[in-house]
Coordinates of C-alpha atoms and ligand atoms in Angstrom, one line a residue:
Chain A
M1 CA 40.2 -142.8 -27.7
E2 CA 36.3 -142.3 -28.4
I3 CA 36.3 -144.6 -31.2
I4 CA 37.7 -147.6 -28.3
Q5 CA 34.6 -146.0 -25.8
R6 CA 32.6 -146.3 -28.6
S7 CA 33.6 -150.3 -29.1
S8 CA 33.0 -151.3 -25.9
S9 CA 30.1 -149.3 -25.3
I10 CA 27.7 -151.4 -27.3
P11 CA 25.5 -153.3 -25.0
M12 CA 26.5 -157.1 -24.6
S13 CA 23.2 -158.0 -25.6
A14 CA 23.7 -156.5 -29.1
I15 CA 26.2 -158.8 -30.0
T16 CA 26.1 -161.9 -28.4
P17 CA 25.3 -164.8 -30.6
D18 CA 22.3 -166.3 -27.9
S19 CA 21.0 -163.3 -28.3
A20 CA 21.3 -162.7 -32.3
A21 CA 19.5 -166.5 -32.5
S22 CA 17.4 -165.2 -29.9
A23 CA 15.1 -162.7 -32.4
G24 CA 15.0 -164.9 -34.5
H25 CA 17.8 -164.8 -36.3
T26 CA 20.1 -168.4 -38.2
A27 CA 22.7 -166.1 -38.4
P28 CA 25.6 -168.7 -37.4
P29 CA 27.7 -167.6 -34.1
I30 CA 30.5 -167.6 -35.9
D31 CA 29.8 -164.8 -38.1
V32 CA 29.3 -162.2 -35.2
A33 CA 32.0 -163.7 -33.4
K34 CA 34.6 -162.5 -36.6
I35 CA 32.6 -159.3 -36.8
V36 CA 33.1 -158.5 -33.3
A37 CA 36.8 -158.9 -33.7
T38 CA 37.0 -156.6 -36.7
I39 CA 35.6 -154.3 -34.5
G40 CA 38.3 -151.4 -33.7
I41 CA 39.8 -152.3 -37.2
A42 CA 38.1 -150.0 -39.0
A43 CA 37.9 -147.4 -36.8
S44 CA 39.4 -144.5 -38.5
G45 CA 37.8 -143.1 -41.0
P46 CA 33.7 -141.9 -41.9
L47 CA 31.5 -143.8 -40.5
I48 CA 28.7 -144.0 -43.0
E49 CA 29.7 -143.5 -46.2
V50 CA 27.7 -143.3 -49.6
R51 CA 28.8 -143.2 -53.0
D52 CA 27.2 -143.1 -56.3
L53 CA 23.9 -143.8 -55.1
S54 CA 21.2 -144.5 -57.2
L55 CA 17.8 -145.2 -56.5
R56 CA 14.4 -146.2 -58.8
F57 CA 11.4 -147.4 -57.8
S58 CA 9.8 -150.4 -59.7
T59 CA 7.2 -147.9 -60.6
G60 CA 9.3 -145.4 -62.7
S61 CA 11.7 -142.6 -62.6
E62 CA 14.6 -142.0 -60.6
I63 CA 14.4 -140.7 -57.6
L64 CA 18.3 -140.8 -56.4
A65 CA 20.9 -140.5 -58.3
A66 CA 24.5 -140.2 -57.9
V67 CA 24.8 -139.4 -54.1
N68 CA 27.5 -139.2 -52.2
L69 CA 28.0 -138.6 -48.5
E70 CA 29.8 -139.1 -45.9
V71 CA 29.0 -138.5 -42.2
K72 CA 31.7 -138.7 -39.2
R73 CA 31.3 -140.5 -36.0
G74 CA 29.5 -138.6 -33.1
E75 CA 28.9 -136.0 -36.1
F76 CA 25.5 -133.8 -36.7
V77 CA 24.4 -133.8 -40.2
A78 CA 21.3 -132.7 -41.3
L79 CA 19.6 -132.9 -44.6
L80 CA 17.9 -129.8 -45.9
G81 CA 15.6 -130.0 -48.9
P82 CA 12.9 -128.9 -50.7
S83 CA 9.4 -131.8 -49.9
G84 CA 9.7 -134.7 -52.2
C85 CA 13.6 -134.7 -52.8
G86 CA 14.3 -137.9 -51.5
K87 CA 15.6 -136.9 -48.0
S88 CA 13.4 -139.8 -46.3
T89 CA 14.3 -142.1 -49.5
L90 CA 17.6 -141.3 -48.6
L91 CA 17.6 -141.7 -45.1
R92 CA 15.7 -145.3 -45.8
V93 CA 18.2 -146.5 -47.3
M94 CA 21.1 -145.6 -45.2
A95 CA 19.1 -147.8 -42.5
G96 CA 19.2 -150.8 -44.8
L97 CA 15.0 -150.5 -44.7
I98 CA 15.0 -150.6 -48.7
H99 CA 17.8 -151.2 -51.0
N100 CA 19.3 -149.1 -53.2
T101 CA 19.4 -150.2 -56.8
G102 CA 22.7 -148.9 -57.9
G103 CA 26.3 -147.7 -55.7
E104 CA 26.8 -148.6 -52.5
V105 CA 25.7 -147.6 -48.6
T106 CA 28.3 -148.6 -46.1
I107 CA 28.5 -148.3 -42.6
D108 CA 31.4 -149.1 -40.5
G109 CA 31.8 -151.3 -44.1
L110 CA 29.5 -153.1 -43.9
D111 CA 25.9 -153.1 -45.3
P112 CA 23.1 -150.8 -43.4
A113 CA 21.1 -154.0 -42.3
S114 CA 23.9 -156.2 -41.2
A115 CA 25.9 -152.9 -39.2
R116 CA 22.9 -152.7 -37.1
K117 CA 22.3 -155.7 -36.6
Y118 CA 25.6 -156.7 -34.9
K119 CA 27.9 -153.6 -34.9
H120 CA 25.9 -150.2 -34.7
P121 CA 22.9 -150.2 -33.2
L122 CA 20.5 -147.7 -35.1
A123 CA 17.6 -146.2 -33.8
F124 CA 15.3 -144.2 -36.4
V125 CA 12.6 -141.1 -35.4
F126 CA 9.7 -141.2 -37.8
Q127 CA 7.9 -137.6 -39.1
D128 CA 4.6 -138.9 -37.0
P129 CA 5.5 -140.5 -33.2
T130 CA 4.1 -143.9 -34.4
L131 CA 3.4 -144.9 -30.9
L132 CA 1.5 -148.0 -30.6
P133 CA -2.4 -147.0 -29.5
W134 CA -3.2 -149.7 -27.3
R135 CA 0.5 -149.3 -25.4
T136 CA 1.3 -147.3 -22.2
V137 CA 3.9 -144.5 -22.8
R138 CA 6.2 -147.4 -21.2
D139 CA 4.8 -150.7 -23.1
N140 CA 5.4 -148.6 -26.3
I141 CA 9.2 -147.1 -24.8
R142 CA 10.5 -150.8 -24.7
L143 CA 9.0 -152.2 -27.7
P144 CA 12.6 -152.1 -29.9
L145 CA 13.9 -154.3 -26.8
E146 CA 11.2 -156.8 -26.3
L147 CA 11.4 -157.2 -30.2
Q148 CA 15.2 -158.1 -29.8
G149 CA 14.2 -160.1 -27.0
V150 CA 15.6 -158.1 -23.5
P151 CA 14.8 -159.7 -20.8
Y152 CA 12.1 -157.9 -19.0
A153 CA 13.4 -156.5 -16.2
E154 CA 16.8 -154.7 -18.3
Q155 CA 13.6 -153.9 -20.7
M156 CA 12.3 -151.8 -17.8
K157 CA 15.2 -150.5 -16.5
A158 CA 16.4 -149.0 -19.2
V159 CA 13.2 -147.4 -19.7
E160 CA 13.3 -145.6 -16.0
A161 CA 16.8 -144.7 -16.9
S162 CA 15.9 -143.5 -20.6
L163 CA 12.9 -140.9 -19.4
P164 CA 14.3 -138.4 -17.5
L165 CA 17.1 -138.2 -20.2
I166 CA 13.9 -136.8 -22.7
G167 CA 11.7 -134.7 -20.3
L168 CA 9.3 -137.0 -19.1
T169 CA 8.0 -138.8 -15.4
T170 CA 7.4 -141.8 -14.1
A171 CA 4.4 -140.4 -14.3
D172 CA 3.4 -140.1 -17.5
A173 CA 4.8 -143.9 -17.9
T174 CA 2.0 -145.5 -16.9
K175 CA -0.8 -142.9 -20.0
R176 CA -1.5 -143.6 -23.0
P177 CA -0.2 -141.8 -25.8
R178 CA -3.8 -140.2 -26.7
S179 CA -3.5 -138.4 -23.6
L180 CA -0.4 -136.8 -24.4
S181 CA -0.2 -133.0 -26.1
G182 CA 1.9 -133.8 -29.9
G183 CA 5.0 -132.5 -28.0
M184 CA 4.8 -135.2 -25.5
R185 CA 4.0 -138.0 -27.5
M186 CA 7.1 -137.0 -30.2
R187 CA 9.4 -137.0 -26.5
V188 CA 8.3 -141.0 -26.5
S189 CA 9.1 -141.4 -29.7
L190 CA 12.6 -140.1 -29.0
A191 CA 12.8 -142.1 -26.0
R192 CA 12.0 -144.8 -27.5
A193 CA 14.8 -144.4 -30.4
L194 CA 17.5 -143.6 -26.9
V195 CA 15.9 -146.8 -25.0
T196 CA 18.4 -149.0 -27.2
N197 CA 21.6 -147.4 -26.4
P198 CA 22.1 -146.6 -30.3
H199 CA 25.2 -145.7 -32.3
I200 CA 23.3 -143.8 -34.7
L201 CA 20.2 -141.8 -34.6
F202 CA 18.3 -141.5 -37.9
M203 CA 15.6 -138.6 -37.5
D204 CA 13.0 -137.8 -40.5
E205 CA 12.0 -134.3 -39.7
P206 CA 10.7 -135.5 -36.2
F207 CA 9.6 -131.3 -34.9
A208 CA 7.8 -130.8 -38.5
A209 CA 4.8 -130.8 -36.6
L210 CA 4.8 -129.2 -33.5
D211 CA 5.1 -125.2 -32.5
D212 CA 8.0 -123.6 -33.2
V213 CA 8.3 -122.8 -29.3
L214 CA 8.5 -126.7 -28.6
R215 CA 10.3 -127.0 -31.9
Q216 CA 13.3 -124.8 -30.9
Q217 CA 13.1 -126.8 -27.1
L218 CA 13.9 -130.1 -28.6
N219 CA 16.5 -128.8 -30.8
E220 CA 17.9 -127.8 -28.1
E221 CA 17.6 -130.9 -25.7
V222 CA 18.6 -132.8 -28.7
Q223 CA 21.1 -131.3 -29.8
A224 CA 22.8 -131.6 -26.2
L225 CA 21.6 -135.2 -25.5
S226 CA 23.6 -136.1 -29.3
R227 CA 26.6 -134.6 -27.5
Q228 CA 26.6 -136.3 -24.9
K229 CA 25.7 -139.7 -25.7
K230 CA 27.7 -139.4 -29.0
W231 CA 25.1 -140.4 -31.3
T232 CA 26.1 -140.0 -35.1
C233 CA 23.3 -138.5 -36.3
V234 CA 21.0 -137.8 -39.6
F235 CA 18.7 -135.1 -39.2
V236 CA 16.1 -134.1 -42.6
T237 CA 15.1 -130.9 -42.3
H238 CA 13.4 -128.7 -44.5
N239 CA 13.8 -126.1 -41.8
V240 CA 17.3 -123.8 -42.4
A241 CA 17.1 -122.5 -39.1
E242 CA 16.7 -125.9 -37.7
A243 CA 19.2 -127.5 -39.3
A244 CA 21.9 -124.5 -38.6
F245 CA 21.4 -124.6 -34.7
M246 CA 21.2 -128.4 -35.0
A247 CA 24.2 -129.4 -37.4
D248 CA 28.3 -129.8 -37.8
R249 CA 27.0 -130.0 -41.3
V250 CA 24.3 -129.1 -43.3
L251 CA 24.1 -131.2 -46.8
V252 CA 21.3 -129.6 -49.3
M253 CA 19.4 -131.9 -51.6
R254 CA 18.4 -131.2 -54.6
S255 CA 15.3 -133.2 -56.4
K256 CA 13.9 -134.9 -59.7
P257 CA 16.2 -136.8 -59.3
G258 CA 17.9 -136.2 -55.7
S259 CA 21.3 -135.4 -54.4
I260 CA 23.3 -134.0 -52.2
A261 CA 24.1 -130.2 -53.9
R262 CA 25.8 -128.3 -51.6
V263 CA 27.6 -128.7 -47.9
I264 CA 28.0 -126.5 -46.1
D265 CA 30.1 -126.4 -42.9
V266 CA 28.4 -125.2 -39.4
P267 CA 30.9 -122.5 -37.9
F268 CA 28.7 -122.8 -34.5
A269 CA 30.3 -124.1 -31.0
H270 CA 28.9 -126.3 -28.9
P271 CA 27.1 -126.4 -26.2
R272 CA 24.4 -125.0 -28.7
T273 CA 22.2 -122.3 -26.5
A274 CA 19.1 -120.6 -27.1
A275 CA 21.5 -117.4 -27.3
L276 CA 22.7 -118.8 -30.7
R277 CA 19.8 -118.2 -32.3
E278 CA 19.6 -114.7 -31.3
S279 CA 23.5 -113.6 -32.4
A280 CA 24.0 -112.0 -35.4
E281 CA 26.3 -115.0 -36.8
F282 CA 23.8 -117.5 -36.6
A283 CA 21.0 -114.7 -38.4
Q284 CA 23.8 -114.2 -41.1
F285 CA 24.7 -118.3 -41.3
A286 CA 20.7 -119.1 -41.8
G287 CA 20.5 -115.9 -44.7
Q288 CA 23.7 -118.2 -46.6
V289 CA 21.7 -121.6 -46.1
S290 CA 19.0 -120.1 -47.0
R291 CA 20.2 -118.7 -50.1
E292 CA 22.2 -122.0 -50.6
L293 CA 18.8 -123.4 -50.8
R294 CA 16.9 -121.4 -52.8
E295 CA 20.1 -121.7 -55.8
V296 CA 19.9 -125.0 -55.7
M297 CA 16.1 -125.4 -55.7
S298 CA 16.2 -123.0 -58.9
W299 CA 18.2 -125.2 -61.0
Chain B
M1 CA -19.4 -133.9 -30.2
V2 CA -18.4 -137.7 -29.5
T3 CA -21.2 -140.3 -28.7
G4 CA -20.2 -143.6 -26.7
P5 CA -18.0 -143.9 -23.5
A6 CA -15.2 -144.6 -25.7
S7 CA -15.1 -141.1 -25.3
G8 CA -13.5 -141.5 -22.7
V9 CA -10.0 -142.2 -20.8
S10 CA -12.1 -144.9 -18.2
T11 CA -15.4 -145.9 -18.6
T12 CA -17.2 -144.2 -15.7
A13 CA -21.1 -144.8 -14.3
S14 CA -21.5 -141.7 -15.5
Q15 CA -20.6 -142.3 -18.9
W16 CA -22.8 -144.5 -19.3
G17 CA -25.5 -143.0 -17.7
T18 CA -24.9 -140.1 -20.7
Y19 CA -24.7 -143.3 -23.2
F20 CA -27.8 -144.8 -21.8
V21 CA -29.9 -141.5 -22.1
R22 CA -28.5 -140.6 -25.8
T23 CA -28.3 -144.1 -27.3
I24 CA -31.0 -146.0 -25.7
V25 CA -33.8 -143.7 -25.0
P26 CA -34.6 -141.5 -27.9
P27 CA -35.5 -145.5 -30.4
L28 CA -37.3 -146.4 -27.2
V29 CA -39.4 -143.0 -27.5
L30 CA -39.4 -143.4 -31.2
F31 CA -40.5 -147.1 -30.3
V32 CA -43.8 -145.9 -28.5
I33 CA -44.8 -143.6 -31.0
V34 CA -45.0 -145.8 -33.7
L35 CA -46.9 -148.2 -31.4
M36 CA -49.2 -145.8 -31.4
A37 CA -49.2 -145.1 -34.8
W38 CA -49.7 -148.7 -35.1
D39 CA -52.5 -149.0 -33.1
G40 CA -54.3 -145.6 -34.6
A41 CA -54.4 -147.1 -37.7
V42 CA -55.9 -150.8 -37.0
R43 CA -58.2 -148.9 -35.1
F44 CA -58.9 -146.6 -37.7
W45 CA -59.5 -148.3 -41.1
G46 CA -60.2 -151.2 -39.3
I47 CA -57.8 -154.1 -40.2
K48 CA -58.3 -157.2 -40.3
P49 CA -56.4 -159.4 -37.1
Y50 CA -55.1 -161.7 -40.1
I51 CA -53.8 -159.1 -42.5
L52 CA -52.2 -156.5 -39.4
P53 CA -53.3 -157.4 -36.1
G54 CA -53.1 -154.8 -33.4
P55 CA -49.8 -154.4 -31.0
W56 CA -52.5 -155.3 -27.8
R57 CA -52.9 -158.4 -29.7
V58 CA -50.0 -159.4 -30.6
L59 CA -48.9 -158.5 -27.4
S60 CA -51.2 -161.1 -26.0
A61 CA -49.8 -163.4 -28.3
I62 CA -46.9 -162.8 -26.9
L63 CA -47.7 -163.9 -23.1
S64 CA -49.9 -166.7 -24.4
S65 CA -47.2 -168.5 -25.5
R66 CA -44.4 -167.0 -23.4
E67 CA -42.9 -170.3 -22.8
E68 CA -42.9 -171.7 -26.3
L69 CA -41.3 -168.2 -27.0
T70 CA -38.9 -168.5 -24.4
K71 CA -37.8 -172.1 -25.2
A72 CA -37.4 -170.4 -29.1
F73 CA -35.7 -167.9 -28.3
L74 CA -33.0 -169.5 -26.2
L75 CA -32.5 -172.1 -28.6
T76 CA -32.5 -169.6 -32.0
G77 CA -30.1 -167.3 -29.7
G78 CA -27.5 -170.4 -29.0
S79 CA -27.4 -171.2 -32.4
A80 CA -27.0 -167.0 -33.5
V81 CA -24.0 -166.3 -30.6
A82 CA -22.4 -170.4 -31.6
G83 CA -22.6 -169.2 -35.4
F84 CA -21.2 -166.0 -34.8
S85 CA -18.7 -167.0 -32.3
L86 CA -17.3 -169.5 -35.1
S87 CA -17.2 -166.5 -37.5
V88 CA -15.4 -164.4 -35.4
L89 CA -12.7 -167.5 -34.4
V90 CA -12.6 -168.3 -38.1
G91 CA -12.6 -164.5 -39.7
T92 CA -10.0 -163.6 -37.3
L93 CA -7.8 -166.8 -38.7
V94 CA -8.5 -166.2 -42.0
G95 CA -7.5 -162.5 -41.4
C96 CA -4.1 -163.6 -40.0
L97 CA -3.6 -166.2 -43.1
F98 CA -4.1 -163.3 -45.3
S99 CA -2.3 -160.5 -43.9
Q100 CA 0.4 -162.7 -44.3
S101 CA 1.0 -162.0 -48.3
T102 CA -0.8 -160.4 -51.0
I103 CA -0.4 -164.1 -53.2
I104 CA -2.5 -165.8 -50.4
R105 CA -4.9 -162.5 -50.3
S106 CA -5.1 -162.3 -53.5
S107 CA -6.0 -165.8 -54.4
G108 CA -8.1 -166.3 -51.2
Y109 CA -10.2 -163.2 -50.9
P110 CA -12.2 -164.0 -54.3
Y111 CA -13.8 -166.8 -52.6
A112 CA -14.5 -165.3 -49.5
I113 CA -16.5 -162.6 -51.3
F114 CA -18.3 -165.2 -52.7
L115 CA -19.9 -165.6 -48.7
Q116 CA -21.5 -162.6 -48.9
T117 CA -22.8 -162.1 -52.4
V118 CA -24.4 -166.1 -52.4
P119 CA -27.9 -165.8 -51.5
I120 CA -28.2 -167.5 -48.6
I121 CA -31.8 -168.6 -49.0
A122 CA -30.2 -170.5 -51.6
V123 CA -28.0 -172.0 -50.2
A124 CA -29.0 -172.5 -46.7
P125 CA -31.0 -176.1 -47.5
L126 CA -27.8 -177.0 -49.0
I127 CA -25.6 -176.4 -45.2
I128 CA -28.2 -178.2 -43.6
L129 CA -28.3 -181.3 -46.1
W130 CA -24.0 -181.2 -44.9
F131 CA -24.4 -180.2 -40.8
G132 CA -27.5 -182.6 -41.0
R133 CA -31.3 -181.2 -39.3
G134 CA -31.0 -179.6 -35.8
F135 CA -28.4 -177.2 -33.8
G136 CA -25.6 -177.8 -36.1
G137 CA -27.2 -177.1 -39.8
V138 CA -28.8 -174.2 -37.9
V139 CA -25.6 -173.4 -36.1
A140 CA -23.4 -173.1 -40.2
V141 CA -26.2 -170.7 -41.7
A142 CA -25.5 -168.8 -39.2
F143 CA -21.6 -169.3 -39.7
V144 CA -21.8 -168.5 -42.7
I145 CA -24.1 -165.6 -43.5
S146 CA -21.9 -163.4 -40.5
L147 CA -18.3 -165.0 -41.5
F148 CA -17.6 -162.3 -44.2
P149 CA -17.7 -159.0 -42.6
M150 CA -15.6 -160.5 -39.9
I151 CA -12.4 -162.1 -42.5
A152 CA -13.0 -158.2 -44.5
N153 CA -12.7 -156.5 -41.6
A154 CA -9.7 -158.8 -40.1
T155 CA -8.0 -158.8 -42.6
A156 CA -8.2 -154.5 -43.5
G157 CA -7.2 -154.4 -39.9
M158 CA -4.2 -156.2 -40.2
V159 CA -2.9 -155.0 -43.5
Q160 CA -4.1 -151.0 -43.4
I161 CA -0.9 -150.1 -40.5
D162 CA 1.3 -147.0 -40.9
P163 CA 4.3 -148.3 -43.1
D164 CA 6.5 -146.6 -40.8
L165 CA 5.5 -149.1 -37.8
F166 CA 6.5 -151.8 -40.3
D167 CA 9.8 -150.0 -40.7
L168 CA 10.2 -149.6 -37.1
F169 CA 9.9 -153.4 -36.7
K170 CA 12.4 -154.3 -38.9
L171 CA 14.7 -152.1 -37.8
N172 CA 14.6 -154.1 -34.6
D173 CA 14.7 -157.2 -36.1
A174 CA 11.2 -158.6 -35.1
S175 CA 10.2 -162.1 -36.7
R176 CA 7.0 -162.7 -38.6
W177 CA 5.7 -163.7 -35.3
Q178 CA 6.4 -160.6 -33.5
I179 CA 4.7 -158.4 -36.3
L180 CA 1.9 -160.9 -36.1
F181 CA 1.4 -160.8 -32.5
K182 CA 2.5 -156.7 -31.3
L183 CA 1.4 -155.0 -35.0
R184 CA -1.1 -156.5 -37.2
L185 CA -3.5 -158.6 -34.0
P186 CA -3.5 -155.9 -31.9
N187 CA -4.0 -153.2 -35.5
S188 CA -7.1 -155.3 -36.2
V189 CA -9.1 -154.6 -32.8
P190 CA -11.2 -150.9 -34.0
S191 CA -11.7 -153.1 -37.1
L192 CA -12.6 -156.6 -35.5
C193 CA -14.9 -154.4 -33.8
T194 CA -16.9 -153.0 -36.6
G195 CA -16.9 -156.6 -38.2
A196 CA -17.8 -158.1 -35.3
R197 CA -21.4 -155.6 -35.0
T198 CA -22.5 -156.8 -38.5
S199 CA -21.9 -160.0 -38.3
S200 CA -23.5 -160.2 -34.8
G201 CA -26.6 -159.0 -37.0
L202 CA -26.2 -161.1 -39.6
A203 CA -26.0 -164.3 -37.1
V204 CA -29.7 -164.1 -35.9
V205 CA -30.9 -163.9 -39.4
G206 CA -29.0 -167.0 -40.1
A207 CA -30.1 -168.6 -37.2
I208 CA -33.3 -167.8 -38.2
V209 CA -33.3 -168.7 -42.3
G210 CA -32.1 -172.0 -41.4
E211 CA -34.6 -172.3 -38.8
F212 CA -36.6 -172.0 -42.0
Y213 CA -35.4 -175.6 -43.3
A214 CA -33.9 -177.4 -40.1
G215 CA -36.9 -176.9 -38.3
Y216 CA -36.3 -179.4 -35.6
G217 CA -39.8 -180.6 -35.0
S218 CA -42.8 -180.0 -32.7
K219 CA -41.2 -180.2 -29.9
H220 CA -38.0 -178.2 -29.6
F221 CA -38.3 -175.4 -32.6
G222 CA -36.4 -172.1 -32.8
L223 CA -38.4 -168.7 -33.2
G224 CA -37.8 -169.4 -37.3
Y225 CA -39.8 -173.0 -37.0
I226 CA -42.7 -170.4 -35.4
I227 CA -42.4 -167.9 -38.1
R228 CA -42.9 -170.6 -41.0
L229 CA -45.6 -173.0 -38.8
T230 CA -47.7 -169.7 -37.9
T231 CA -47.1 -168.1 -41.8
D232 CA -48.8 -171.3 -42.7
Q233 CA -51.2 -171.2 -40.5
A234 CA -52.2 -167.2 -41.0
K235 CA -52.2 -166.7 -37.6
T236 CA -50.4 -163.5 -38.1
D237 CA -50.4 -162.3 -34.4
A238 CA -48.7 -165.4 -33.8
L239 CA -46.4 -164.4 -36.1
F240 CA -46.0 -160.9 -35.8
A241 CA -44.9 -162.5 -31.9
A242 CA -42.4 -164.2 -33.2
V243 CA -41.6 -161.3 -35.3
M244 CA -40.8 -159.3 -32.0
V245 CA -39.0 -161.5 -30.6
S246 CA -36.9 -162.2 -33.6
T247 CA -36.0 -158.4 -33.6
L248 CA -35.3 -158.3 -29.7
L249 CA -32.6 -161.6 -30.1
G250 CA -31.5 -159.0 -32.8
I251 CA -31.2 -156.2 -30.7
L252 CA -30.1 -157.8 -27.6
I253 CA -27.5 -159.7 -29.3
F254 CA -26.1 -156.3 -31.2
G255 CA -26.3 -154.4 -28.3
V256 CA -23.9 -156.8 -26.2
V257 CA -21.8 -156.9 -28.8
S258 CA -21.4 -153.3 -29.0
L259 CA -21.3 -152.7 -25.4
I260 CA -18.3 -155.3 -25.4
S261 CA -16.9 -153.3 -28.5
L262 CA -17.0 -150.2 -26.9
T263 CA -15.8 -151.5 -23.7
V264 CA -12.6 -152.7 -25.5
L265 CA -11.9 -150.0 -27.7
A266 CA -11.9 -147.2 -24.6
R267 CA -9.3 -148.8 -23.6
W268 CA -7.7 -149.5 -27.2
A269 CA -7.5 -145.5 -28.2
P270 CA -10.4 -145.1 -30.7
P271 CA -9.6 -142.4 -33.0
E272 CA -10.1 -139.1 -31.7
V273 CA -12.5 -137.9 -34.6
G274 CA -16.0 -137.1 -33.4
E275 CA -19.0 -137.4 -35.4
R276 CA -21.2 -134.7 -36.8
A277 CA -24.8 -135.2 -37.4
Ligands
ADP301 N1 7.6 -146.3 -52.5 C1 7.9 -145.5 -53.2 N2 7.8 -145.8 -54.7 C2 7.9 -145.0 -55.8 N3 7.6 -143.6 -55.4 C3 8.5 -143.4 -54.2 C4 7.7 -144.2 -53.3 N4 8.7 -143.3 -52.2 C5 8.7 -142.2 -52.3 N5 8.2 -142.4 -53.8 C6 8.5 -140.8 -54.5 O1 10.1 -140.8 -54.2 C7 10.3 -139.2 -54.1 C8 10.9 -138.2 -52.7 O2 9.9 -139.1 -51.8 P1 10.6 -138.7 -50.5 O3 11.6 -139.6 -49.7 O4 9.5 -139.1 -49.6 O5 11.2 -137.5 -50.8 P2 11.1 -136.3 -49.2 O6 10.9 -136.8 -47.5 O7 12.1 -135.4 -49.3 O8 10.0 -135.0 -48.5 C9 8.4 -138.7 -54.0 O9 8.6 -138.5 -55.4 C10 8.0 -139.8 -53.9 O10 6.3 -139.2 -54.7
MG302 MG1 10.1 -137.1 -46.2

């Protein structure tokens, strides 16, 4: 049922041949039609699959080796690991931004680039808000739609709809990024990600630069929103509490080369509220994850 | 802490007032001090006017030939502005081209550097030979000397971009043109402004150097021609007058370009770092 909903919730603009052409792609319409026809067939099983993935930059040693992981539809997975272990790189490979040198990444059976183009819109939230300083908040948020050739009126409608979801007001929309606080900028960055109605949301340490209170608040908001929108999320962090609070599963990475060392199921029910953080169970679980992380790091 | 009106969200009148007091008044005060020292030195040591005329002599030379100087000012200014405008246009276009591939950039950039390293005095006669004596030749010299800073800054501004932003554009299947017009070009505006400031000063130098050679003739001449003529005739007070007016032209053009760039940058979100003395 959830799956059927998902396929029908793909914005038409993302799959009509016409918009693919207007966005500057030469893919023949028949391709799109074929892909559209396959929606629902491959609907069971994990959405994102990574098999024996390895990556070596032309400059030297292996960054990722023998990475195996799966992300189910609607699942929230945290990728936890020490700095420099390859979390960002893995996320970029899964988004189709970097090509792996070995193994395989598929999203719903397709390579990531085709999947995000034709079937499962994917949004990425970076560690820095990465806003265009010369654009207003509104124009920053609508950028992805603008690039995809969505008509202006629809862009504006989508922006208006996304503002309240992420705690922004219409008054904020006309401001420029530089007059906003770090937390507000990150909210704008999140709004820009969700304006495209993504199925998949990748976040690369989005709140690492924020103070604790603000981070916890955004953890709660994004966690609730991801449930509501049924996003499939991969959330990179090096913060144990954040991973434990947000995720359904925590994947612990080891470094040199980067690979998945542990998979830990998170036992907490939804919705997750601030009260969860104060519970004994949470402290105990976070302690366990920390221990596992330490073990992995000391290898 | 932050200098200039660019520090505010909007540039209000009071900010311009502060800007005026902080950046225009101090050099003016210094100018007056230098004039007094100059006058004092000329009187004290009894320096001959053909070696170093005092400020009053220079002022009277300026006043007595103010019509000529005004015409020359406008002519030289026109060539400098024309050469500078061409530099901004061509420099930006070359920057766009260079940003498109590392191969284009690494094959073209050495020739751009050549523009900067070639002594303008040495090639000005050649440029005049090609583009003719007169306005065209002078504009060409001003253009050649002021082009490199524009190319260098335009290229830097279009290439030095947060890699995450490229990823963002790629994730939304942006075309090469979208990346150029929605990312590279706007991102380059601050460095284009930096380049324009350097370039504008050089264009004035170029116009004057061009006029050393291009001449124009006895009826129609620029500041460079006056400088050359008065040097040959040892009319030092007239030479000083022409030099002063040339300096004024340089300051004026630089000032206008700076004001325009500050206004642009105020909207463009400049870096949030202030300068400290
Ligand atoms: N483009 C690149 N070329 C070469 N090495 C890289 C590149 N990008 C990242 N690396 C290296 O890959 C490793 C993992 O980086 P990264 O994925 O950013 O780690 P993390 O996000 O876990 O901190 C680091 O050692 C880094 O130096
Ligand atoms: Mg990282």
